[in-house]
mmCIF file of C-alpha atoms in Angstrom:
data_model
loop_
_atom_site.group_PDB
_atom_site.id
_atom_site.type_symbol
_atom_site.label_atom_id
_atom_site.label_comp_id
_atom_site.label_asym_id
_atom_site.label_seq_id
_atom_site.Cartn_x
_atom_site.Cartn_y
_atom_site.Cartn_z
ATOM 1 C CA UNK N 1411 -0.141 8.547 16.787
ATOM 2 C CA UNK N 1412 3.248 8.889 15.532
ATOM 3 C CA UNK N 1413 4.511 7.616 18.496
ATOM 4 C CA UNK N 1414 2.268 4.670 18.749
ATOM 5 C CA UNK N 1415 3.900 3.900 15.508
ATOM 6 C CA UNK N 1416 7.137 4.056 15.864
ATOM 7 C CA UNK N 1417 6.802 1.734 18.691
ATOM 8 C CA UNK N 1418 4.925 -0.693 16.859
ATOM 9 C CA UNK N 1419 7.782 -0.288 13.913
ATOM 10 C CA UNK N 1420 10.402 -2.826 16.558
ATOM 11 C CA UNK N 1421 9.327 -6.059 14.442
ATOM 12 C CA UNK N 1422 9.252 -4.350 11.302
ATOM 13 C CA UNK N 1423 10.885 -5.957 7.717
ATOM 14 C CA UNK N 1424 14.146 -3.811 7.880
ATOM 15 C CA UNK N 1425 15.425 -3.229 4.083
ATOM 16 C CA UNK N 1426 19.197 -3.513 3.773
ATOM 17 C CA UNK N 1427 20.737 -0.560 3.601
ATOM 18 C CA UNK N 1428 23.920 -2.213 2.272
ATOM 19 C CA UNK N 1429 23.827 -4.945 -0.360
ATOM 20 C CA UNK N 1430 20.857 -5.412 -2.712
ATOM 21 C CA UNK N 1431 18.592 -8.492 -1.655
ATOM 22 C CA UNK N 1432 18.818 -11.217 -3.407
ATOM 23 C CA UNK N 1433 15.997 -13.450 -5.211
ATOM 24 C CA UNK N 1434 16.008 -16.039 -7.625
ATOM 25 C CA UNK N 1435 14.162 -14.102 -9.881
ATOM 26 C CA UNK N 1436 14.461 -9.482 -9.254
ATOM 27 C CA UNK N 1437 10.779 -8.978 -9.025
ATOM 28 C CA UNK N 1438 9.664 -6.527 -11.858
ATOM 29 C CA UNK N 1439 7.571 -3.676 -11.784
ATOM 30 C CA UNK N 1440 4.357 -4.550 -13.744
ATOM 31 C CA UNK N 1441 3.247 -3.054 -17.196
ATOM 32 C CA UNK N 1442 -0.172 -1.226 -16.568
ATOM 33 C CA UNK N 1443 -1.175 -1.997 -20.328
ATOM 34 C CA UNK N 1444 -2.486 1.398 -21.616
ATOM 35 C CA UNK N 1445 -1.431 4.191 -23.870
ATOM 36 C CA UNK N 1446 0.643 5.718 -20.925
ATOM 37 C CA UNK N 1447 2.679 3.791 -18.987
ATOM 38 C CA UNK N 1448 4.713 5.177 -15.601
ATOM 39 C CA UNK N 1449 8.547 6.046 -15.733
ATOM 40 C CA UNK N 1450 10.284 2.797 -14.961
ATOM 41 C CA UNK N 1451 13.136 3.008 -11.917
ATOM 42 C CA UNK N 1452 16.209 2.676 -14.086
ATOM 43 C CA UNK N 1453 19.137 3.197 -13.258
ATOM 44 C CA UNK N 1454 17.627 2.318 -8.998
ATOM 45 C CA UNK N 1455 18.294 -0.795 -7.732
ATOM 46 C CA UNK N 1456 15.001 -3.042 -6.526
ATOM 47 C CA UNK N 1457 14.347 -3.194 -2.429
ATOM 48 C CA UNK N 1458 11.481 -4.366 -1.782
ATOM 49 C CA UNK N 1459 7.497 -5.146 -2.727
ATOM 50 C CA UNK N 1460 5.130 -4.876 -0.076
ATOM 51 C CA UNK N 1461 0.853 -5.684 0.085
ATOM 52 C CA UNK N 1462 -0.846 -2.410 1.782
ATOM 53 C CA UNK N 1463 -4.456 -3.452 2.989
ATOM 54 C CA UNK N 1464 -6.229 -0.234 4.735
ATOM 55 C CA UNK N 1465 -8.009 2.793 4.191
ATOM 56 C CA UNK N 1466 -8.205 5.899 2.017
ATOM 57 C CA UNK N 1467 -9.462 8.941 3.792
ATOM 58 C CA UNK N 1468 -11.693 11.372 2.562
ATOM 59 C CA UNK N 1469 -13.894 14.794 3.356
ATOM 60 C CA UNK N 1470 -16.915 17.088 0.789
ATOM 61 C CA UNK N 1471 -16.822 20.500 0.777
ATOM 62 C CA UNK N 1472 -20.081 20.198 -1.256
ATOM 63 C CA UNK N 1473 -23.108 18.322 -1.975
ATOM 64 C CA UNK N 1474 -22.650 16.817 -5.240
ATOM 65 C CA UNK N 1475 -18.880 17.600 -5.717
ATOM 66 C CA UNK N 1476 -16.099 14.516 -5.795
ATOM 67 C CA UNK N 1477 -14.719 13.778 -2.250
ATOM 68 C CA UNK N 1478 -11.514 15.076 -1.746
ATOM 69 C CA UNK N 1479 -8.352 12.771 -0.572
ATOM 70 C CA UNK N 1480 -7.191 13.451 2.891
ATOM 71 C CA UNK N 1481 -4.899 10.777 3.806
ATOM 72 C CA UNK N 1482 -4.082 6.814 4.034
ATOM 73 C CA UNK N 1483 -3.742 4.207 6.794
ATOM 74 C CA UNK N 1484 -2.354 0.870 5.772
ATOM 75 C CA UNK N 1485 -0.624 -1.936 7.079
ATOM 76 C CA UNK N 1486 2.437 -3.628 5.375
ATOM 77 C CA UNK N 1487 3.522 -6.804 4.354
ATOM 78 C CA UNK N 1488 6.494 -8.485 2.408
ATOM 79 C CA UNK N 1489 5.241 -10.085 -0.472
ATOM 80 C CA UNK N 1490 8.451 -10.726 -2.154
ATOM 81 C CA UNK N 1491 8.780 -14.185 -1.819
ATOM 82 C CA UNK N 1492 5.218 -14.458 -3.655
ATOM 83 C CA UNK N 1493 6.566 -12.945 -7.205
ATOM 84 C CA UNK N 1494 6.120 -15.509 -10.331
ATOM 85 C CA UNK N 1495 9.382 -17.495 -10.577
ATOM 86 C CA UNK N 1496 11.225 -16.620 -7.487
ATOM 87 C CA UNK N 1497 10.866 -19.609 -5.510
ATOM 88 C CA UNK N 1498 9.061 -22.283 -3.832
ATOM 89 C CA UNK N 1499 6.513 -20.243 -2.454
ATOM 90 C CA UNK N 1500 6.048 -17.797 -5.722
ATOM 91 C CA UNK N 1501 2.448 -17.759 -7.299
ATOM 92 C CA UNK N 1502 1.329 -17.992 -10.705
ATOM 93 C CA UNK N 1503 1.386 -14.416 -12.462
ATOM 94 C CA UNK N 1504 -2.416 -14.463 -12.580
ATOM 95 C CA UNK N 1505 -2.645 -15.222 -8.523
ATOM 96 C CA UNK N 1506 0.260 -12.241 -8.242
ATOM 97 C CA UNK N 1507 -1.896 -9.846 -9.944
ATOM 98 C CA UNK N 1508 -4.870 -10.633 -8.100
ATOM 99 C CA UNK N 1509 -2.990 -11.000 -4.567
ATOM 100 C CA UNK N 1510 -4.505 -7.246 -3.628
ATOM 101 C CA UNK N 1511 -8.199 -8.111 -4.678
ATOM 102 C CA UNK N 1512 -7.859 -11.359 -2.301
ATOM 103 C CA UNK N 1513 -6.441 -9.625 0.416
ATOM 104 C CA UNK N 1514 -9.431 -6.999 0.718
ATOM 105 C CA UNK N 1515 -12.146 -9.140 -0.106
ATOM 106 C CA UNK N 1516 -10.842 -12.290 2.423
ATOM 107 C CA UNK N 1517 -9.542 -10.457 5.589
ATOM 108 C CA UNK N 1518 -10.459 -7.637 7.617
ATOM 109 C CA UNK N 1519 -9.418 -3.745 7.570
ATOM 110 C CA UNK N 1520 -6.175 -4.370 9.763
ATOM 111 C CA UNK N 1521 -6.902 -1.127 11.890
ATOM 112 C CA UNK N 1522 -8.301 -0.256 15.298
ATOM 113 C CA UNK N 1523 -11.772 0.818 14.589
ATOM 114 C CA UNK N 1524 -12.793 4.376 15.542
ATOM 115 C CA UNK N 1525 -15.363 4.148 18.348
ATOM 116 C CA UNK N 1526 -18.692 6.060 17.345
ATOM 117 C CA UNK N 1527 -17.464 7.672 13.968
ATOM 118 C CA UNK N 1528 -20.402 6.823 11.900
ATOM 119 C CA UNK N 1529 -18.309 5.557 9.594
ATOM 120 C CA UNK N 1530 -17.736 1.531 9.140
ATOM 121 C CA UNK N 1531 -14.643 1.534 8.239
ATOM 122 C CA UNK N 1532 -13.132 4.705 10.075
ATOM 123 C CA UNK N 1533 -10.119 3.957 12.310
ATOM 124 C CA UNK N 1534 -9.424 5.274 15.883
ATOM 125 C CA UNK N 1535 -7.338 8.323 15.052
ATOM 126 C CA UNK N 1536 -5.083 8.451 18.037
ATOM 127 C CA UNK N 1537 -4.227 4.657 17.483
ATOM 128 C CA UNK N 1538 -4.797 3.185 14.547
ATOM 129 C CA UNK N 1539 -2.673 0.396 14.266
ATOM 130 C CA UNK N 1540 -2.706 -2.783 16.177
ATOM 131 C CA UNK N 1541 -0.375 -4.806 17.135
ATOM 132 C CA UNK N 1542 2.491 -6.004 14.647
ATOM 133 C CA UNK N 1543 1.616 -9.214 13.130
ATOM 134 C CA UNK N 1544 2.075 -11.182 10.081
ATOM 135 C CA UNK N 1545 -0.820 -12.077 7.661
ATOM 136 C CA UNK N 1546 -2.214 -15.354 6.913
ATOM 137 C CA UNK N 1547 -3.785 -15.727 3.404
ATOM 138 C CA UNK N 1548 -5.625 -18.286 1.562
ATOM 139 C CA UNK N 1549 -3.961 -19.684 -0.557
ATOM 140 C CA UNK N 1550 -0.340 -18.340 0.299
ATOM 141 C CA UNK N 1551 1.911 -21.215 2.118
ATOM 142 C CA UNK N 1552 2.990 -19.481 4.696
ATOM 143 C CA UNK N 1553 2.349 -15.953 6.512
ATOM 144 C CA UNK N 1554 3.129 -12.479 4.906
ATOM 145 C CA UNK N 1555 5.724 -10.931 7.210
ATOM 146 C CA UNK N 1556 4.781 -8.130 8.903
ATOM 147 C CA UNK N 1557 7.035 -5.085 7.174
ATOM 148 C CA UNK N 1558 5.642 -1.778 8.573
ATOM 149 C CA UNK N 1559 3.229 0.597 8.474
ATOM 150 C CA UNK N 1560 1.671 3.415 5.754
ATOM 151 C CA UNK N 1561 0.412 7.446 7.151
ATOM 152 C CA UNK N 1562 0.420 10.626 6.091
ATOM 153 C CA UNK N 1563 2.482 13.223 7.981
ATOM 154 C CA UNK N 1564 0.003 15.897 7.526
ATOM 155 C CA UNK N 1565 -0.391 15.391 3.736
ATOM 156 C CA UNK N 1566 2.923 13.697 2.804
ATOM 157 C CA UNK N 1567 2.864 10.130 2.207
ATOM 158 C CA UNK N 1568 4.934 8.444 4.565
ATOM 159 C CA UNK N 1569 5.865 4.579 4.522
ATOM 160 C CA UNK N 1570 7.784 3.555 7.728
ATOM 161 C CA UNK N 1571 9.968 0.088 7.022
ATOM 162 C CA UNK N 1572 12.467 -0.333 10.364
ATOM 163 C CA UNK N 1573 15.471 1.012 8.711
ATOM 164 C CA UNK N 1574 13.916 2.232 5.628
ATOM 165 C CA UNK N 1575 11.716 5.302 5.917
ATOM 166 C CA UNK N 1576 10.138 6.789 2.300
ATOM 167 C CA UNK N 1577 8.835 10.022 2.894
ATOM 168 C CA UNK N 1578 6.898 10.673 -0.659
ATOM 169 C CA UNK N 1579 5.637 13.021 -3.556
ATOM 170 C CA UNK N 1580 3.165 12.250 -6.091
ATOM 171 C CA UNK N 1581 5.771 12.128 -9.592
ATOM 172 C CA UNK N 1582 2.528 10.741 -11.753
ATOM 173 C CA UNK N 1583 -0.537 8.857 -12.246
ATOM 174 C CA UNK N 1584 -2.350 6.620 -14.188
ATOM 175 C CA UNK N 1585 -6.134 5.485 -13.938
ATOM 176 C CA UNK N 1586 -6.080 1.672 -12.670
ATOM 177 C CA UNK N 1587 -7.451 -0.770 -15.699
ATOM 178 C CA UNK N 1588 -10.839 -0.902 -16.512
ATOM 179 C CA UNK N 1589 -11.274 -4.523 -14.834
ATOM 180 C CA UNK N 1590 -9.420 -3.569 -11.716
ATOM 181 C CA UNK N 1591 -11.254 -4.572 -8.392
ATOM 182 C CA UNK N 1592 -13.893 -1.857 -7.279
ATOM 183 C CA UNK N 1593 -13.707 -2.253 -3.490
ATOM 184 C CA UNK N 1594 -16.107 -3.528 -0.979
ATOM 185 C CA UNK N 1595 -17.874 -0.588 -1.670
ATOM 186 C CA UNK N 1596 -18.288 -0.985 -5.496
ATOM 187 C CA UNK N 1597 -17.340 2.773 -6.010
ATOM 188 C CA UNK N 1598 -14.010 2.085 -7.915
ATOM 189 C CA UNK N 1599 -10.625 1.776 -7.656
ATOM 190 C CA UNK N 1600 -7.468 4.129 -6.631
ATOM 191 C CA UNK N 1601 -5.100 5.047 -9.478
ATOM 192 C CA UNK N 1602 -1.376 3.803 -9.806
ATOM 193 C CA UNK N 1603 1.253 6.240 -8.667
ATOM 194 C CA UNK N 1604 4.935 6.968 -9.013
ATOM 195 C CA UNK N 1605 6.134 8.783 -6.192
ATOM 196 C CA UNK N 1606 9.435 10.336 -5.439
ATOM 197 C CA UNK N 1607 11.654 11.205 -2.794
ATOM 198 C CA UNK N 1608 10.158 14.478 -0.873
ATOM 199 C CA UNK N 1609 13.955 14.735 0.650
ATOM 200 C CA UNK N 1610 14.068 12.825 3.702
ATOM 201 C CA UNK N 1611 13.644 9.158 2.864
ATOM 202 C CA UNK N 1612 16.612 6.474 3.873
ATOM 203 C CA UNK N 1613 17.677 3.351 1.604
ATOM 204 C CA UNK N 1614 14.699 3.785 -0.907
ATOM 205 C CA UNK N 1615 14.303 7.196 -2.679
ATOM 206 C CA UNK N 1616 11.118 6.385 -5.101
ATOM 207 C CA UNK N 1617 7.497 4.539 -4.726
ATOM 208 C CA UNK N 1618 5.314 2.850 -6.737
ATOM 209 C CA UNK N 1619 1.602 2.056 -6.218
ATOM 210 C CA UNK N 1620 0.107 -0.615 -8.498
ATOM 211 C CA UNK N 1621 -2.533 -3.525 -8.702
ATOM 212 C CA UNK N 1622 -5.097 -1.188 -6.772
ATOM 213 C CA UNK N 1623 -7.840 -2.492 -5.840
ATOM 214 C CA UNK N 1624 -10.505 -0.535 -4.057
ATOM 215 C CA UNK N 1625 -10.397 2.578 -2.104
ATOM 216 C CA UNK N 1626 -12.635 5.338 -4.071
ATOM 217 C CA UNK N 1627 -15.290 7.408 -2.363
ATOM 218 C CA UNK N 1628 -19.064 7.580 -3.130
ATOM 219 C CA UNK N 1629 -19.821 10.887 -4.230
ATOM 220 C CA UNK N 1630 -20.627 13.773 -2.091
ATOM 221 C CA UNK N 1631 -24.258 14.382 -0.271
ATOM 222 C CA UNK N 1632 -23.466 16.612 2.399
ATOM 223 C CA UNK N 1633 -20.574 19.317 3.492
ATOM 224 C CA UNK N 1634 -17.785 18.352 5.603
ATOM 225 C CA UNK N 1635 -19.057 14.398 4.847
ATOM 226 C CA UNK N 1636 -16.412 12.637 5.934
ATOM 227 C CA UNK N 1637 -15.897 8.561 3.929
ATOM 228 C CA UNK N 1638 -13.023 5.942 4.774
ATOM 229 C CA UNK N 1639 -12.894 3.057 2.172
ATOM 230 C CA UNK N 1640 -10.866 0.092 2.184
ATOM 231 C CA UNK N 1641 -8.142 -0.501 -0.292
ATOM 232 C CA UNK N 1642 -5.634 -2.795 -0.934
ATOM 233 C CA UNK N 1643 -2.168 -2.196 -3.217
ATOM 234 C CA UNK N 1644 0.771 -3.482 -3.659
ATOM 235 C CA UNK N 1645 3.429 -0.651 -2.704
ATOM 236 C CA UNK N 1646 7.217 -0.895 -5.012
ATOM 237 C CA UNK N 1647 10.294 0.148 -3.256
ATOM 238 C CA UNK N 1648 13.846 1.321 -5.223
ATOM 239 C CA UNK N 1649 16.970 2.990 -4.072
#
């Protein structure tokens, strides 16, 4: 699989590893609104902002018992261009914050489906990603440029961006807001994480995973049950 995707990874948004990008307006991280917020980036410089749309993997030990996370699949595009203020093509802050909730309600899981799983949403695990392609959205003026792809490497999160490469570690977490999107599913809706560098990342060194939408399990009715669900997020790069 790892192969496949590194192959696929030719077309991929490449993050400059020299001079910061530059916008009309730096996209900022949002505020989540509760009690607790996550540690902002300071003193790292902004790379890049990026709309995941895939799956969240998951397995029961027990009947009863809350599934337990085994891994992502997503695909990635550059949504940059799309923040409030930054250009002709920006949305309006309300159509930013609901960019994720569009994307997995108005287009397909963007992964080769697993033949025979059982599952609906399950994708072939020796290749799971198609084809590189940019994504057309309603309401966005032109396509989302196709910037790379999202794994695990056993169970480190892994986000593969041409020249960038963010090889993770959960930092924190914060429940998403009670109005976030539930999924397709209806059974709720991933929490926002700050991740860090796990040590062998190039040009960005920490994560961020907000504006969930999606992507929680249904609880547990038999052992070694086995659930994908599809999420959507928008992924935050700094370095």
């Amino acid at each position: 699989m790892l192969l496949q995707i590194s192959i696929l990874l030719v077309s991929a948004l490449t993050i400059n590893a020299g001079d910061p990008p530059v916008y009309a307006v730096t996209p900022t991280l949002p505020v989540h609104g509760a009690s607790k917020e996550l540690a902002g980036p300071a003193p790292l410089i902004f790379k890049s902002v990026l709309l995941g749309h895939g799956i969240q993997n998951y397995t029961c030990s027990a009947v009863g018992v809350k599934a337990t996370a085994t891994g992502a699949l997503a695909v990635l595009w550059d949504i940059a261009p799309l923040f409030p203020g930054s250009g002709p093509r920006a949305l309006s802050s309300e159509g930013w914050a609901a960019l994720t909730a569009k994307a997995l309600h108005t287009t397909n899981v963007p992964l080769n489906p697993a033949v025979d799983a059982g599952q609906p949403y399950a994708a072939d695990p020796n290749a799971p990603f198609p084809a590189a392609a940019d994504l057309t959205l309603e309401g966005v003026r032109i396509p989302l440029r196709f910037a790379g792809h999202h794994y695990f490497a056993g169970s480190i999160p892994t986000f593969n961006m041409g020249d960038a490469l963010f090889v993770g570690k959960r930092n924190d977490s914060i429940a998403a807001p009670a109005d976030a999107d539930k999924g397709i599913t209806g059974t709720g809706t991933i929490d926002w994480l700050r991740l860090g560098d796990a040590g062998s990342s190039q040009v960005t060194t920490l994560a961020y995973r907000v504006y969930t939408a999606g992507g929680v399990a249904s609880p547990c009715t038999g052992v070694a049950q086995a659930e994908s669900v599809p999420y959507t997020a928008q992924y935050w790069f700094f370095g």
